């Protein structure tokens, strides 16, 4: 299910000032995440569930562009290997979708339990795992749970306030400006595998 096919060229048209703002948002969210994780004494090391097997969708062109920037820093042989992995994931996902089966396939960027594009990983990869709050405009705050590993290791500990709202807000504002600057009017929704295949299309 490849939604908007961008032909892999969008990153060259995204002004660098937007990428700088994205990096600032990422830094702020990483700090907030680390504060919460440190408070609980939580680390992802040795996680048997591995959230990199979760099929997350990503919703911003700016993150697409930045992930591609990261991919381009890798050697061509590695890029080819990642493309093959993305094709395998994509095919397997389609098959299981046809059979209406649940699927947990490893992200093509995960090598030996590590993200090969860690500094470039999208927002949801950065925020996943820790209990949090999110407040949509005009609505009450909603609590989001931690991942299974968090619950097993730290679920008994007292909640540490972790607010995702300002990050979602800043990201939405940035994305709106990026789309406006590029004249991009469609909705954006892609998995990592879909993005990688799209980079090469
Ligand atoms: S982009 Fe990196 S952190 Fe995110 S799912 Fe893939 S390997 Fe994991």
XYZ file of C-alpha atoms and ligand atoms in Angstrom:
209
model
C 0.000 0.000 0.000
C 2.340 2.741 -1.252
C 0.450 5.930 -0.712
C 2.023 9.060 -2.163
C 4.826 8.033 -4.486
C 7.341 10.840 -4.146
C 9.857 9.389 -6.580
C 12.563 9.801 -3.984
C 13.419 13.381 -4.931
C 11.692 15.389 -2.250
C 14.705 15.722 0.087
C 16.578 17.834 -2.426
C 13.729 20.355 -2.453
C 13.287 20.669 1.319
C 15.020 23.893 2.468
C 17.751 23.112 5.015
C 16.199 25.521 7.509
C 13.340 23.026 7.904
C 15.768 20.168 8.497
C 17.485 22.284 11.182
C 14.157 22.828 12.908
C 13.417 19.108 12.737
C 16.742 18.376 14.420
C 15.907 20.851 17.198
C 12.549 19.142 17.787
C 14.269 15.749 17.863
C 16.841 17.008 20.373
C 14.112 18.362 22.648
C 12.153 15.105 22.511
C 15.270 13.004 23.103
C 16.051 15.053 26.217
C 12.499 14.736 27.535
C 12.496 11.001 26.837
C 15.861 10.534 28.556
C 14.683 12.475 31.606
C 11.673 10.189 31.958
C 13.633 7.003 31.203
C 16.358 7.952 33.714
C 13.754 8.661 36.330
C 12.412 5.125 35.969
C 15.865 3.606 35.480
C 14.541 2.210 32.187
C 16.712 1.151 29.240
C 15.775 -0.770 26.102
C 18.849 -3.052 26.264
C 18.086 -6.729 25.872
C 14.475 -6.071 24.945
C 12.883 -9.304 23.747
C 9.816 -7.600 22.231
C 11.746 -5.120 20.079
C 9.517 -2.264 18.940
C 11.431 -2.256 15.627
C 9.152 -5.188 14.732
C 6.091 -2.970 15.128
C 4.635 -1.667 11.899
C 4.603 2.044 12.645
C 3.338 4.554 10.105
C 5.005 7.934 9.757
C 3.067 10.980 8.722
C 5.486 13.722 7.796
C 7.288 14.618 4.608
C 10.033 16.295 6.607
C 10.873 13.024 8.377
C 10.806 11.235 5.033
C 13.322 13.757 3.694
C 15.582 13.475 6.743
C 15.530 9.673 6.735
C 16.564 9.746 3.103
C 19.389 12.142 3.968
C 20.539 9.532 6.490
C 20.259 6.666 4.033
C 22.434 8.565 1.557
C 25.264 8.626 4.123
C 25.538 4.814 3.899
C 27.687 2.954 1.401
C 25.866 1.947 -1.804
C 26.200 -1.791 -0.933
C 24.507 -1.176 2.402
C 21.772 0.848 0.710
C 21.183 -2.076 -1.656
C 21.002 -4.502 1.229
C 18.459 -2.284 2.988
C 16.405 -2.021 -0.187
C 16.288 -5.842 -0.466
C 15.224 -6.088 3.162
C 12.486 -3.500 2.575
C 11.221 -5.492 -0.420
C 11.099 -8.661 1.685
C 9.190 -6.879 4.459
C 6.823 -5.316 1.955
C 6.057 -8.641 0.241
C 5.574 -10.450 3.540
C 3.332 -7.654 4.807
C 1.137 -7.869 1.729
C 0.839 -11.646 2.066
C -0.110 -11.522 5.719
C -2.491 -8.666 4.972
C -4.227 -10.803 2.314
C -4.486 -13.651 4.827
C -5.615 -11.202 7.531
C -2.789 -12.332 9.832
C -1.049 -10.181 12.427
C 2.529 -9.441 11.415
C 5.674 -8.454 13.331
C 8.537 -8.107 10.855
C 11.853 -6.489 11.697
C 12.391 -2.977 10.288
C 14.893 -3.118 7.396
C 17.062 -0.530 9.189
C 17.621 -2.750 12.217
C 20.968 -4.587 12.096
C 22.075 -6.763 15.037
C 19.388 -5.229 17.269
C 20.498 -1.682 16.481
C 19.050 1.035 14.253
C 21.605 1.735 11.544
C 20.135 5.245 11.075
C 19.650 5.988 14.767
C 20.296 9.782 14.539
C 17.819 9.989 11.642
C 15.057 7.761 13.070
C 11.541 9.240 13.027
C 9.602 10.691 15.952
C 7.605 7.614 16.872
C 10.792 5.538 17.153
C 12.119 8.175 19.566
C 9.051 8.418 21.781
C 7.865 4.821 21.950
C 8.094 2.838 25.156
C 7.492 5.303 28.018
C 4.054 6.164 29.481
C 3.014 9.615 28.339
C 0.282 12.199 28.003
C -1.183 13.810 24.924
C -3.663 16.669 24.856
C -5.519 17.478 21.654
C -6.909 21.044 21.378
C -10.173 21.397 23.291
C -9.922 17.882 24.741
C -8.787 16.327 27.986
C -5.312 14.881 28.288
C -5.114 11.217 27.252
C -2.676 8.847 28.953
C -0.690 6.507 26.706
C 0.860 3.318 28.095
C 4.485 2.192 28.046
C 5.584 -0.793 25.983
C 5.408 -4.349 27.336
C 9.052 -4.315 28.358
C 8.545 -1.054 30.232
C 5.512 -2.501 32.003
C 7.422 -5.604 32.997
C 10.439 -3.695 34.274
C 9.023 -0.426 35.562
C 5.214 -0.703 35.494
C 5.116 -0.734 39.315
C 6.893 2.637 39.563
C 5.190 5.959 40.093
C 4.254 7.803 36.850
C 6.757 10.462 35.765
C 5.131 13.298 33.830
C 6.014 12.923 30.152
C 4.113 15.205 27.799
C 4.170 14.468 24.088
C 1.870 17.383 23.203
C 4.495 20.107 22.506
C 6.448 17.757 20.238
C 3.395 16.771 18.224
C 2.423 20.438 18.026
C 5.866 21.586 16.841
C 6.084 18.735 14.343
C 2.612 19.469 12.934
C 3.464 23.165 12.565
C 6.757 22.385 10.839
C 5.108 19.856 8.546
C 2.426 22.358 7.577
C 5.093 24.894 6.616
C 7.076 22.278 4.672
C 4.002 21.185 2.706
C 3.117 24.790 2.002
C 6.652 25.570 0.803
C 6.659 22.514 -1.469
C 3.057 22.907 -2.631
C 2.365 19.351 -1.392
C -1.341 18.869 -0.734
C -1.760 15.102 -0.196
C -1.776 13.256 3.112
C 1.439 11.472 3.918
C 1.463 8.034 5.533
C 4.251 5.493 5.043
C 6.037 2.747 6.923
C 9.852 2.694 6.946
C 9.874 -0.066 4.302
C 7.557 1.935 2.063
C 9.767 5.008 2.424
C 12.906 3.063 1.535
C 11.307 1.579 -1.564
C 9.992 4.988 -2.490
C 13.490 6.510 -2.163
C 14.616 4.079 -4.843
C 11.608 4.405 -7.151
S 13.855 3.364 12.007
Fe 15.355 2.528 13.439
S 14.406 2.767 15.477
Fe 12.770 2.981 13.938
S 11.872 0.932 13.707
Fe 13.502 1.133 12.144
S 15.350 0.291 13.106
Fe 13.870 0.686 14.738
